[in-house]
Amino acid sequence: MTDVVQSIEAPRSQWRDVWDQFRHHKGAMTGLFVLTLIVAFVVIGPLVWRVDGTYIDPDAAKMILGRNKPPSWAHPLGTDQVGRDMLARMMLGGKVSLAVGLVAMLVSIFIGTTVGVLSGYFRRMDGVLMRLTDLFLSLPLLPLLLVLMFLYGERVKGVFGPELGTFLLVVLGIGVTSWMHSARIVRGNVLALKEREFVLAARSIGTPSRRIITRHILPNVVSAVMVAATLGIAGAIITESVLSFLGLGFPPDFPTWGGLLNEGYVNLTTYPSRVIFPGIAISLTVLSVNYIGDGLRDALDPRIRGR
Amino acid sequence: MLDLARQPLVRVDGLKMHFPIYSGVFRSHTGDVKAVDGVSFDIAQGETLGLVGESGCGKSTVGRALLRLYEPTAGRVIIDGEDVAHLSAEKLRQKRPTMQMVFQDPQASLNPRMTLAGIIGEPLDEHTRLSRAEKTARIYELMDQVGLNRRFANRYPHEFSGGQRQRIGIARALALNPKFIVCDEPIAALDVSIQAQVVNLLEDLQDRLGLTYLFISHDLSMVRHLADRVAVMYLGRIAELSPAKDLYARPLHPYAEALLSAVNEPDPVIAARRKRIILKGDVPSPANPPTGCNFCTRCPQVFELCRQVKPELSEVEPGRFVACHLYDNNKAARSTGGPEATERNQQGAST
């Protein structure tokens, strides 16, 4: 009797197990907590700290006096080289940086996984897709991005408006130029996986290729993809700052963490706090995302789960 | 003993499986690995055909080509009235439920990220439109059939022992009520104590469900126990195909004789008296087999004809098929085989 009762709750959702395991991963929970704090800081912060981060005092004398201030009660993180409040700028910039990092990572992982799975699984497409990957790898990315921005920047901004246009351009630009490594990693994994007997077993059952990929291949490359993804966020935030620095990402009055870092780095020795705060924000984000990825990878693997 | 009246469920005719070799700068086609080179046999409904041979002789390739997990180079594989080797993709998919496979390594043949219910349910998802409750009921039924506790449904493959994993593999193969199951060394990766359990389970299922097996193994004593007829393979070809009892009592092909002399004998008295035939040399490369008989490089009874002409598999005694020039006809066998051949015949008469 008990046997029957116990087995009725059988087809249980996998996600409950995943969450249970995730909760026991200390690093991942800390990472999740920190990331939540950062997101809250960026999203809820501006509602509490109602200072305009783009406001420059029109009175030139006042502006010059209020430049490069160290942290104080009026400006908890100090002011920048034209007297704008750093805390407000951090919040503004964080919103953009997090969004760019996340979306660019998703774009690059999506392209990378698709290319990797297709070239690993279908031998016929392997040659073409991998040569394409090599082609992208051999391109000098920064000049390519610059040319992209230069050629299509105005047109895209015309269609989507300056802010969304730049955002789309930056995100797509970063995504399209950073998928190659994940594609290679995924391809390697798929090549090994598809020779495993459980894929052969699925074929002997008559499972079509598309469902073999979604049911057997993809869940087993998750861990590799997860590592690439968490590293991708960091890479995207930094690439975005490089673009902003070169004047082809977001305009300078539109702050991002990377942009703040680049502005502050000119005066690194005199005003180190202007570099330290955005630097800490980027590092904390990257670190917490890495830990979350680590925890997710463990939680998604049934062999580690429950230990 | 051998029911010739039974309709063959599986008929394999001239099956060839060549894997191309590409070499050089331009990856040009320079040859083939002839893993399976013209294999023919029948399996009757409800029968178990054992397929034995040493590593690399093409046993597993035969099993996989039969189910068209590889595209055969040539030949026909008629299973339950349809030529599997030439079916279109969609027809083949619909045909899959009648023929299933149990794999060698139960660890590798189960997806580590799927639960037991997911693994056994996969064939049901693919070929049936059962409701959730019906599917669960069917999964439990299958688990009962192979002796797995229903409480295990939510567990993952790594939580099971080797024997239990093989039961999961068997349950998956049974899910769609197949007629024909290829068992590709299902016991090779298991403990000796578990091997018997799995073999008994297979036998039991055969009795209850009327299954037909192709049992691929290099464990000769297990095959003796399980199989009705046994095919001995050497380098991609069948050397001898005989009823199990006859083969083990009196192997006809020199290779079968040598192979069977390697089986351990539990009785020390007989074991001490027994003469082992130890073959010299290595198996030739299947990419470049000898012109004549594939076994001619190592055969203790080789003669000139063997090096020139490949012997065909032919019936030399009722129900016994041998591919060997020693048995081309009885006259030839006596004159060339000399005293050994006659001696063997006498032994055969006495047993």
XYZ file of C-alpha atoms in Angstrom:
658
model
C 0.000 0.000 0.000
C 2.647 2.464 1.048
C 4.489 1.512 -2.076
C 1.622 2.690 -4.248
C 1.146 5.870 -2.243
C 4.798 6.725 -2.522
C 4.979 6.022 -6.184
C 1.990 8.218 -7.007
C 3.928 11.361 -6.204
C 6.505 9.980 -8.611
C 6.535 12.198 -11.705
C 7.935 15.073 -9.685
C 9.267 18.210 -11.219
C 12.999 18.238 -11.725
C 13.177 21.935 -10.888
C 12.284 21.366 -7.258
C 15.330 19.123 -6.895
C 17.454 21.666 -8.691
C 16.365 24.448 -6.339
C 16.883 22.238 -3.283
C 20.422 21.529 -4.353
C 21.087 25.126 -5.343
C 20.062 26.312 -1.871
C 22.746 24.162 -0.306
C 25.495 25.657 -2.414
C 26.887 28.410 -0.165
C 28.838 30.213 -2.851
C 25.876 30.279 -5.189
C 23.540 31.585 -2.520
C 26.031 34.314 -1.590
C 26.383 35.143 -5.270
C 22.634 35.300 -5.685
C 22.373 37.546 -2.626
C 25.075 39.921 -3.864
C 23.639 40.049 -7.353
C 20.194 40.777 -5.915
C 21.727 43.626 -3.912
C 23.405 45.015 -7.017
C 20.201 44.770 -9.034
C 18.265 46.406 -6.199
C 20.883 49.149 -5.994
C 20.518 49.801 -9.681
C 16.736 49.511 -9.958
C 15.418 50.733 -6.619
C 18.369 52.998 -5.796
C 17.356 55.902 -8.070
C 13.966 56.009 -6.349
C 15.675 56.614 -2.995
C 18.681 58.704 -4.033
C 16.926 61.337 -6.101
C 19.962 63.180 -7.462
C 20.279 63.598 -11.216
C 23.482 61.953 -12.270
C 23.653 63.930 -15.506
C 23.197 67.338 -13.832
C 26.128 69.726 -14.323
C 25.973 72.964 -12.358
C 25.466 75.734 -14.978
C 27.415 78.152 -12.776
C 30.969 77.497 -13.960
C 32.595 78.622 -10.715
C 30.439 76.342 -8.570
C 30.981 73.498 -10.985
C 34.736 73.864 -10.786
C 34.628 74.011 -6.999
C 32.488 70.872 -6.828
C 34.736 68.786 -9.102
C 36.499 65.589 -8.061
C 35.227 65.709 -4.473
C 36.033 62.804 -2.189
C 33.081 60.951 -0.603
C 31.007 63.180 1.678
C 27.444 63.248 3.050
C 26.219 65.308 0.124
C 27.890 62.956 -2.358
C 28.461 59.549 -0.733
C 30.746 58.406 -3.550
C 32.137 61.841 -4.377
C 31.793 63.703 -7.653
C 33.380 63.358 -11.061
C 35.459 65.762 -13.123
C 32.493 68.025 -13.892
C 30.911 67.794 -10.458
C 28.238 65.168 -11.171
C 27.174 62.909 -8.333
C 28.974 59.570 -8.570
C 26.401 57.549 -6.658
C 23.669 58.542 -9.064
C 25.942 57.855 -11.992
C 26.806 54.409 -10.623
C 23.111 53.571 -10.450
C 22.457 54.841 -13.952
C 25.519 53.126 -15.335
C 24.798 49.862 -13.574
C 21.434 49.576 -15.238
C 23.025 49.799 -18.669
C 26.023 47.634 -17.853
C 23.981 44.823 -16.331
C 21.538 44.869 -19.216
C 24.330 44.902 -21.791
C 26.211 42.127 -20.016
C 23.165 39.909 -19.681
C 21.703 40.397 -23.140
C 25.042 40.253 -24.949
C 25.856 37.050 -23.069
C 22.503 35.544 -24.060
C 23.057 36.478 -27.700
C 26.561 35.062 -27.755
C 25.601 31.864 -25.913
C 22.636 31.365 -28.205
C 24.721 31.728 -31.362
C 27.613 29.736 -29.883
C 25.460 26.842 -28.725
C 23.525 26.691 -31.985
C 26.661 26.684 -34.107
C 28.410 24.248 -31.777
C 25.546 21.766 -31.656
C 24.901 21.894 -35.389
C 28.523 21.438 -36.357
C 29.135 18.774 -33.730
C 26.028 16.770 -34.473
C 25.684 17.061 -38.231
C 28.932 16.102 -39.845
C 27.947 17.728 -43.106
C 27.726 21.183 -41.564
C 30.859 20.789 -39.486
C 33.363 21.990 -42.066
C 31.462 25.092 -43.086
C 30.476 26.164 -39.586
C 33.882 25.604 -38.064
C 35.604 27.519 -40.860
C 33.124 30.311 -40.205
C 34.114 30.176 -36.549
C 37.779 30.319 -37.487
C 37.007 33.256 -39.731
C 35.386 35.159 -36.891
C 38.206 34.223 -34.541
C 40.800 35.519 -36.949
C 39.052 38.858 -37.438
C 40.422 41.713 -35.371
C 37.320 42.279 -33.302
C 37.746 45.818 -32.119
C 38.199 47.333 -35.598
C 35.312 45.188 -36.794
C 33.076 46.510 -34.031
C 34.178 50.048 -34.758
C 33.370 49.648 -38.441
C 30.005 48.124 -37.535
C 29.169 51.035 -35.263
C 30.399 53.514 -37.805
C 28.484 52.021 -40.728
C 25.203 51.099 -39.104
C 25.178 53.293 -35.981
C 23.260 56.199 -37.469
C 20.785 54.052 -39.325
C 19.910 51.891 -36.302
C 19.682 54.928 -34.046
C 17.333 56.477 -36.585
C 14.994 53.500 -36.411
C 15.018 52.688 -32.673
C 15.905 56.048 -31.157
C 19.357 56.982 -29.822
C 19.289 55.020 -26.556
C 17.645 51.782 -27.612
C 19.486 51.975 -30.932
C 22.891 52.187 -29.259
C 21.908 49.483 -26.814
C 20.859 47.087 -29.588
C 23.945 47.860 -31.605
C 26.309 47.350 -28.688
C 24.604 44.176 -27.526
C 24.426 42.628 -30.987
C 27.942 43.748 -31.810
C 29.346 42.141 -28.673
C 27.179 39.043 -29.027
C 28.095 38.468 -32.659
C 31.811 38.818 -32.006
C 32.122 36.693 -28.879
C 30.329 33.410 -29.593
C 33.269 31.540 -31.101
C 34.787 30.097 -27.962
C 31.524 28.736 -26.659
C 30.825 27.279 -30.108
C 34.111 25.392 -30.009
C 33.584 24.151 -26.481
C 30.055 23.012 -27.272
C 31.137 21.318 -30.505
C 33.812 19.361 -28.684
C 31.332 18.219 -26.068
C 28.731 17.284 -28.658
C 31.261 15.275 -30.661
C 32.024 13.225 -27.569
C 28.403 12.937 -26.482
C 27.000 11.789 -29.765
C 29.207 8.701 -29.691
C 27.845 7.732 -26.281
C 25.585 4.728 -26.247
C 22.569 6.556 -24.915
C 22.410 8.588 -28.112
C 22.616 5.346 -30.083
C 19.875 3.965 -27.853
C 17.710 6.983 -28.612
C 18.272 6.432 -32.318
C 17.342 2.781 -31.993
C 14.104 3.915 -30.379
C 13.470 6.122 -33.386
C 13.896 9.505 -31.758
C 14.423 12.092 -34.501
C 17.604 14.156 -34.481
C 15.973 17.355 -33.256
C 14.638 15.624 -30.169
C 17.899 13.769 -29.582
C 19.517 17.195 -29.488
C 17.022 18.750 -27.108
C 16.584 15.717 -24.889
C 20.007 14.135 -24.776
C 22.643 16.501 -26.108
C 21.707 19.912 -24.735
C 21.146 18.897 -21.096
C 24.579 17.315 -21.133
C 26.419 20.356 -22.482
C 24.780 22.656 -19.942
C 27.779 22.715 -17.634
C 30.162 23.796 -20.385
C 27.722 26.430 -21.594
C 27.207 27.692 -18.064
C 30.913 28.350 -17.603
C 31.132 30.132 -20.936
C 28.045 32.164 -20.068
C 29.240 33.442 -16.716
C 32.581 34.404 -18.187
C 30.718 35.976 -21.101
C 28.924 38.459 -18.854
C 32.225 39.783 -17.569
C 33.649 39.968 -21.056
C 30.605 41.814 -22.370
C 30.701 44.452 -19.607
C 34.354 45.094 -20.318
C 33.992 45.165 -24.110
C 31.176 47.641 -23.712
C 33.417 49.894 -21.629
C 36.094 49.712 -24.306
C 33.590 50.739 -26.939
C 32.342 53.602 -24.775
C 35.918 54.630 -24.187
C 36.534 54.822 -27.906
C 33.443 56.950 -28.232
C 31.484 54.411 -30.261
C 29.315 52.864 -27.586
C 27.112 54.955 -25.426
C 27.718 58.721 -25.460
C 29.861 60.028 -22.573
C 26.995 61.779 -20.803
C 25.213 58.422 -20.710
C 27.161 56.600 -17.995
C 28.013 52.924 -17.837
C 30.295 51.195 -15.353
C 32.892 50.679 -18.000
C 32.593 54.300 -19.066
C 33.000 55.535 -15.477
C 36.065 53.379 -15.100
C 37.581 54.889 -18.196
C 36.820 58.453 -17.125
C 38.294 57.847 -13.701
C 41.346 55.994 -14.888
C 42.851 59.193 -16.314
C 43.182 60.520 -12.755
C 43.867 57.206 -11.113
C 46.673 58.445 -8.868
C 44.972 61.631 -7.686
C 41.388 60.396 -7.244
C 41.550 56.625 -6.838
C 37.987 56.408 -5.483
C 36.607 57.255 -8.933
C 38.087 54.035 -10.268
C 37.618 51.885 -7.213
C 33.816 52.109 -7.010
C 32.924 51.137 -10.580
C 35.736 48.570 -10.434
C 34.288 46.989 -7.325
C 30.827 46.974 -8.884
C 32.039 45.188 -12.021
C 34.109 42.682 -10.039
C 31.292 41.917 -7.630
C 28.845 41.387 -10.481
C 31.198 39.110 -12.372
C 32.136 37.173 -9.252
C 28.560 36.679 -8.084
C 27.450 35.625 -11.561
C 30.319 33.147 -11.648
C 29.299 31.650 -8.341
C 25.675 31.457 -9.398
C 26.766 29.687 -12.576
C 28.831 27.287 -10.525
C 25.901 26.492 -8.255
C 23.532 26.099 -11.177
C 25.874 23.734 -12.913
C 26.113 21.552 -9.838
C 22.391 21.709 -9.213
C 21.603 20.690 -12.775
C 23.839 17.633 -12.581
C 21.959 14.763 -10.953
C 25.216 13.027 -10.086
C 26.280 15.857 -7.805
C 22.773 16.707 -6.643
C 21.824 15.329 -3.257
C 25.353 15.153 -1.924
C 15.322 -29.503 -31.648
C 15.704 -27.222 -34.605
C 12.295 -26.198 -35.812
C 12.630 -25.716 -39.523
C 8.892 -25.326 -39.750
C 9.009 -22.070 -37.829
C 8.796 -19.007 -39.990
C 11.982 -16.922 -39.862
C 11.295 -13.562 -38.241
C 14.632 -12.172 -39.254
C 16.360 -12.992 -42.500
C 19.740 -11.500 -43.194
C 21.042 -11.875 -46.695
C 24.565 -10.960 -47.755
C 24.913 -8.173 -45.210
C 28.014 -6.070 -45.765
C 29.161 -3.196 -43.648
C 32.248 -1.453 -44.934
C 33.622 1.638 -43.262
C 35.511 3.795 -45.744
C 39.079 4.870 -45.013
C 40.035 8.323 -46.160
C 43.684 9.213 -46.245
C 46.167 11.551 -47.817
C 46.026 15.299 -48.286
C 42.806 15.211 -50.267
C 41.076 12.729 -47.976
C 40.628 10.407 -50.896
C 38.874 7.098 -50.478
C 41.700 4.587 -50.229
C 40.017 1.493 -48.905
C 37.419 0.019 -46.615
C 37.421 -1.616 -43.237
C 35.348 -4.663 -44.001
C 33.811 -5.014 -40.560
C 31.073 -7.250 -41.878
C 31.640 -8.876 -45.219
C 28.723 -10.900 -46.493
C 26.859 -12.349 -43.551
C 23.647 -14.332 -44.007
C 21.462 -16.063 -41.453
C 17.866 -16.560 -40.383
C 16.354 -16.294 -36.951
C 13.071 -18.052 -36.379
C 10.251 -16.594 -34.329
C 10.939 -17.162 -30.650
C 14.450 -18.413 -31.230
C 17.698 -17.153 -29.739
C 20.623 -16.945 -32.076
C 23.951 -16.576 -30.344
C 26.631 -14.625 -32.159
C 30.126 -15.276 -30.858
C 33.637 -14.423 -31.895
C 36.666 -12.622 -30.599
C 36.923 -8.864 -30.173
C 36.824 -6.924 -33.395
C 35.324 -9.675 -35.523
C 32.251 -7.600 -36.337
C 29.671 -9.036 -33.943
C 28.431 -5.715 -32.664
C 28.519 -4.213 -36.120
C 26.187 -6.960 -37.336
C 23.781 -6.136 -34.507
C 23.848 -2.443 -35.215
C 23.601 -2.796 -38.976
C 20.627 -5.103 -38.447
C 18.738 -2.339 -36.685
C 20.111 0.135 -39.176
C 21.997 2.133 -36.628
C 24.630 1.960 -39.322
C 23.761 2.197 -42.995
C 24.683 -1.231 -44.407
C 26.870 -1.169 -47.519
C 25.000 -4.020 -49.133
C 22.621 -6.804 -48.389
C 19.088 -7.217 -47.166
C 17.777 -7.404 -43.626
C 14.208 -8.605 -43.608
C 12.595 -8.257 -40.222
C 8.964 -9.247 -39.934
C 8.405 -9.017 -43.675
C 10.048 -5.676 -44.408
C 13.531 -4.963 -45.681
C 14.890 -2.736 -42.930
C 18.061 -1.983 -44.860
C 16.135 -0.121 -47.548
C 13.229 1.490 -45.717
C 12.694 5.233 -46.003
C 13.382 7.309 -42.918
C 9.750 7.659 -41.860
C 8.907 4.001 -42.556
C 11.965 3.002 -40.573
C 10.818 5.128 -37.668
C 7.469 3.380 -37.670
C 9.251 0.041 -37.870
C 11.485 0.760 -34.871
C 9.047 -0.547 -32.236
C 9.289 -4.096 -33.607
C 13.050 -4.214 -33.173
C 14.916 -2.987 -30.153
C 18.347 -3.256 -28.665
C 19.907 -3.865 -25.269
C 23.329 -2.307 -25.038
C 26.594 -3.521 -23.655
C 27.479 -0.835 -21.154
C 24.457 -0.005 -19.032
C 26.280 3.013 -17.637
C 26.877 4.546 -21.043
C 23.547 3.627 -22.561
C 21.469 5.602 -20.045
C 21.379 9.375 -20.165
C 22.785 10.502 -16.800
C 20.451 13.491 -16.721
C 17.194 11.621 -17.102
C 15.233 9.908 -14.393
C 14.398 6.244 -14.690
C 10.804 7.130 -15.568
C 12.080 9.465 -18.278
C 14.369 6.831 -19.746
C 11.778 4.067 -19.845
C 9.143 6.544 -20.991
C 11.142 7.862 -23.928
C 10.033 5.173 -26.413
C 6.452 5.723 -25.255
C 6.767 9.452 -25.897
C 8.089 8.780 -29.351
C 5.680 6.143 -30.565
C 2.494 6.309 -28.553
C 0.000 8.943 -27.546
C -0.724 7.850 -24.022
C -2.077 10.189 -21.408
C 0.160 10.991 -18.487
C -1.572 8.502 -16.210
C -1.483 5.736 -18.824
C 2.149 6.364 -19.453
C 2.986 6.198 -15.763
C 1.007 2.973 -15.470
C 2.891 1.463 -18.401
C 6.234 2.523 -16.938
C 5.356 0.855 -13.629
C 4.251 -2.258 -15.470
C 7.585 -2.424 -17.284
C 9.488 -1.868 -14.066
C 7.580 -4.741 -12.491
C 8.396 -6.935 -15.472
C 12.116 -6.468 -15.109
C 12.035 -6.547 -11.320
C 12.668 -2.925 -10.432
C 10.992 -1.387 -7.428
C 8.387 1.203 -8.388
C 9.829 3.621 -5.881
C 12.910 3.989 -8.074
C 11.001 5.851 -10.790
C 12.425 9.212 -9.811
C 16.005 8.155 -9.443
C 18.875 8.752 -11.789
C 21.031 6.063 -13.438
C 24.076 6.715 -11.247
C 22.090 5.688 -8.192
C 21.747 2.112 -9.444
C 24.043 -0.884 -9.535
C 25.206 -2.336 -12.822
C 22.624 -5.097 -12.825
C 19.808 -2.693 -12.062
C 20.964 -0.390 -14.834
C 20.893 -3.240 -17.277
C 17.334 -3.949 -16.152
C 16.467 -0.346 -16.966
C 17.963 -0.853 -20.417
C 15.900 -4.000 -20.861
C 12.731 -2.255 -19.675
C 13.334 0.499 -22.218
C 13.773 -2.073 -24.968
C 10.531 -3.787 -23.938
C 8.456 -0.621 -23.741
C 7.041 -0.863 -27.246
C 6.353 -4.616 -27.258
C 9.079 -5.503 -29.734
C 9.257 -8.851 -31.493
C 12.983 -8.885 -31.993
C 15.679 -7.729 -29.584
C 19.366 -7.473 -30.341
C 21.287 -8.040 -27.125
C 24.695 -6.517 -27.741
C 26.888 -8.127 -25.080
C 24.346 -7.288 -22.388
C 26.272 -9.099 -19.689
C 29.849 -8.238 -20.617
C 30.029 -5.253 -18.277
C 28.409 -6.998 -15.317
C 29.643 -8.924 -12.327
C 29.500 -12.674 -12.662
C 26.885 -12.887 -9.908
C 24.698 -10.366 -11.736
C 25.208 -11.939 -15.162
C 23.112 -14.936 -14.231
C 20.294 -12.708 -12.989
C 20.191 -10.740 -16.213
C 20.394 -13.834 -18.383
C 17.599 -15.474 -16.415
C 15.543 -12.325 -16.790
C 16.081 -12.392 -20.539
C 15.055 -16.033 -20.721
C 12.051 -15.420 -18.556
C 10.920 -12.514 -20.727
C 11.380 -14.632 -23.826
C 9.094 -17.299 -22.411
C 6.458 -14.807 -21.366
C 6.508 -12.440 -24.326
C 7.661 -14.756 -27.114
C 10.654 -12.603 -27.950
C 13.268 -13.394 -30.555
C 16.847 -12.607 -29.610
C 20.084 -12.070 -31.379
C 22.448 -12.585 -28.471
C 25.871 -11.153 -29.157
C 28.544 -12.211 -26.714
C 32.055 -13.399 -26.303
C 31.080 -15.389 -23.248
C 30.833 -18.819 -24.803
C 29.366 -20.602 -21.823
C 26.573 -18.031 -21.470
C 25.741 -18.424 -25.135
C 25.646 -22.177 -24.715
C 23.148 -21.742 -21.920
C 20.944 -19.242 -23.701
C 21.095 -19.794 -27.439
C 19.246 -22.298 -29.625
C 21.670 -21.840 -32.471
C 25.078 -20.224 -32.515
C 26.914 -18.386 -35.265
C 30.685 -18.154 -34.913
C 32.151 -15.114 -36.601
C 35.703 -14.535 -37.687
C 36.904 -11.341 -39.339
C 33.543 -10.174 -40.615
C 32.278 -13.524 -41.856
C 30.404 -16.396 -40.340
C 32.646 -19.421 -39.942
C 30.068 -21.795 -38.606
C 26.357 -21.656 -37.880
C 25.092 -24.657 -35.953
C 22.610 -25.640 -33.293
C 24.204 -24.824 -29.936
C 24.234 -28.394 -28.706
C 25.971 -29.746 -31.794
C 28.448 -26.902 -31.957
C 29.585 -27.317 -28.377
C 29.710 -31.098 -28.661
C 31.571 -31.181 -31.942
C 32.632 -27.953 -33.637
C 33.177 -28.407 -37.359
C 35.064 -25.304 -38.431
C 38.712 -25.277 -37.275
C 38.209 -21.765 -35.878
C 35.121 -22.764 -33.925
C 37.094 -25.693 -32.578
C 39.935 -23.447 -31.438
C 37.534 -20.905 -29.968
C 35.593 -23.487 -28.010
C 38.736 -25.078 -26.670
C 39.243 -21.803 -24.804
C 36.097 -22.282 -22.714
C 36.925 -23.094 -19.124
C 36.049 -26.557 -18.018
C 34.763 -26.745 -14.448
C 35.697 -30.404 -13.985
C 39.447 -30.535 -13.221
C 39.774 -34.117 -14.393
C 38.431 -33.327 -17.825
C 40.274 -30.014 -17.830
C 43.599 -31.779 -17.313
C 42.959 -34.187 -20.170
C 41.631 -31.578 -22.547
C 43.827 -30.345 -25.347
C 43.769 -26.599 -25.929
C 44.219 -25.357 -29.454
C 46.305 -22.241 -29.356
C 46.215 -20.245 -32.554
C 49.381 -18.608 -33.751
C 49.628 -15.077 -35.043
C 47.181 -12.221 -35.092
C 43.874 -11.557 -36.718
C 44.541 -9.946 -40.125
C 43.393 -6.361 -40.563
C 39.776 -6.172 -41.720
C 40.907 -3.417 -44.078
C 43.037 -5.925 -45.914
C 41.733 -9.454 -45.398
C 43.430 -12.440 -47.079
C 42.369 -13.313 -50.611
C 41.212 -16.772 -49.727
C 39.587 -17.940 -46.546
C 39.791 -15.238 -43.863
C 41.129 -17.809 -41.421
C 43.831 -19.199 -43.732
C 46.647 -17.267 -42.029
C 46.107 -19.020 -38.694
C 44.293 -22.222 -39.523
C 46.068 -25.354 -38.284
C 44.575 -27.365 -41.162
C 45.197 -24.944 -43.982
C 45.850 -26.176 -47.526
C 46.419 -24.572 -50.895
C 42.806 -23.962 -51.911
C 42.184 -22.012 -48.685
C 44.645 -19.333 -49.749
C 42.941 -18.768 -53.105
C 39.194 -19.178 -52.780
C 36.889 -17.841 -50.088
C 34.718 -20.698 -48.835
C 30.976 -20.091 -48.864
C 28.738 -20.901 -45.942
C 26.995 -24.132 -46.888
C 25.043 -26.850 -45.179
C 27.332 -29.794 -44.537
C 25.096 -31.672 -42.161
C 21.406 -31.144 -41.510
C 21.067 -27.757 -39.819
C 24.782 -27.146 -39.685
C 26.392 -24.544 -41.894
C 30.139 -24.239 -42.246
C 32.327 -22.029 -44.392
C 35.361 -24.229 -44.798
C 36.982 -26.036 -47.703
C 37.522 -29.068 -45.492
C 33.838 -29.754 -45.971
C 33.528 -28.833 -49.641
C 32.414 -32.385 -50.068
C 33.238 -35.361 -47.986
C 35.789 -36.671 -50.450
C 37.803 -33.476 -50.484
C 37.651 -33.270 -46.736
C 39.005 -36.773 -46.275
C 41.774 -36.559 -48.821
C 43.138 -33.235 -47.620
C 42.120 -33.162 -44.004
C 43.750 -36.521 -43.512
C 43.410 -38.486 -40.311
C 42.174 -35.532 -38.223
C 39.083 -35.113 -40.324
C 38.114 -38.756 -40.144
C 38.872 -38.828 -36.498
C 36.547 -35.882 -36.022
C 33.832 -37.653 -37.935
C 34.184 -40.685 -35.753
C 33.968 -38.570 -32.657
C 30.876 -36.983 -34.087
C 29.324 -40.389 -34.665
C 30.049 -41.475 -31.112
C 28.509 -38.424 -29.447
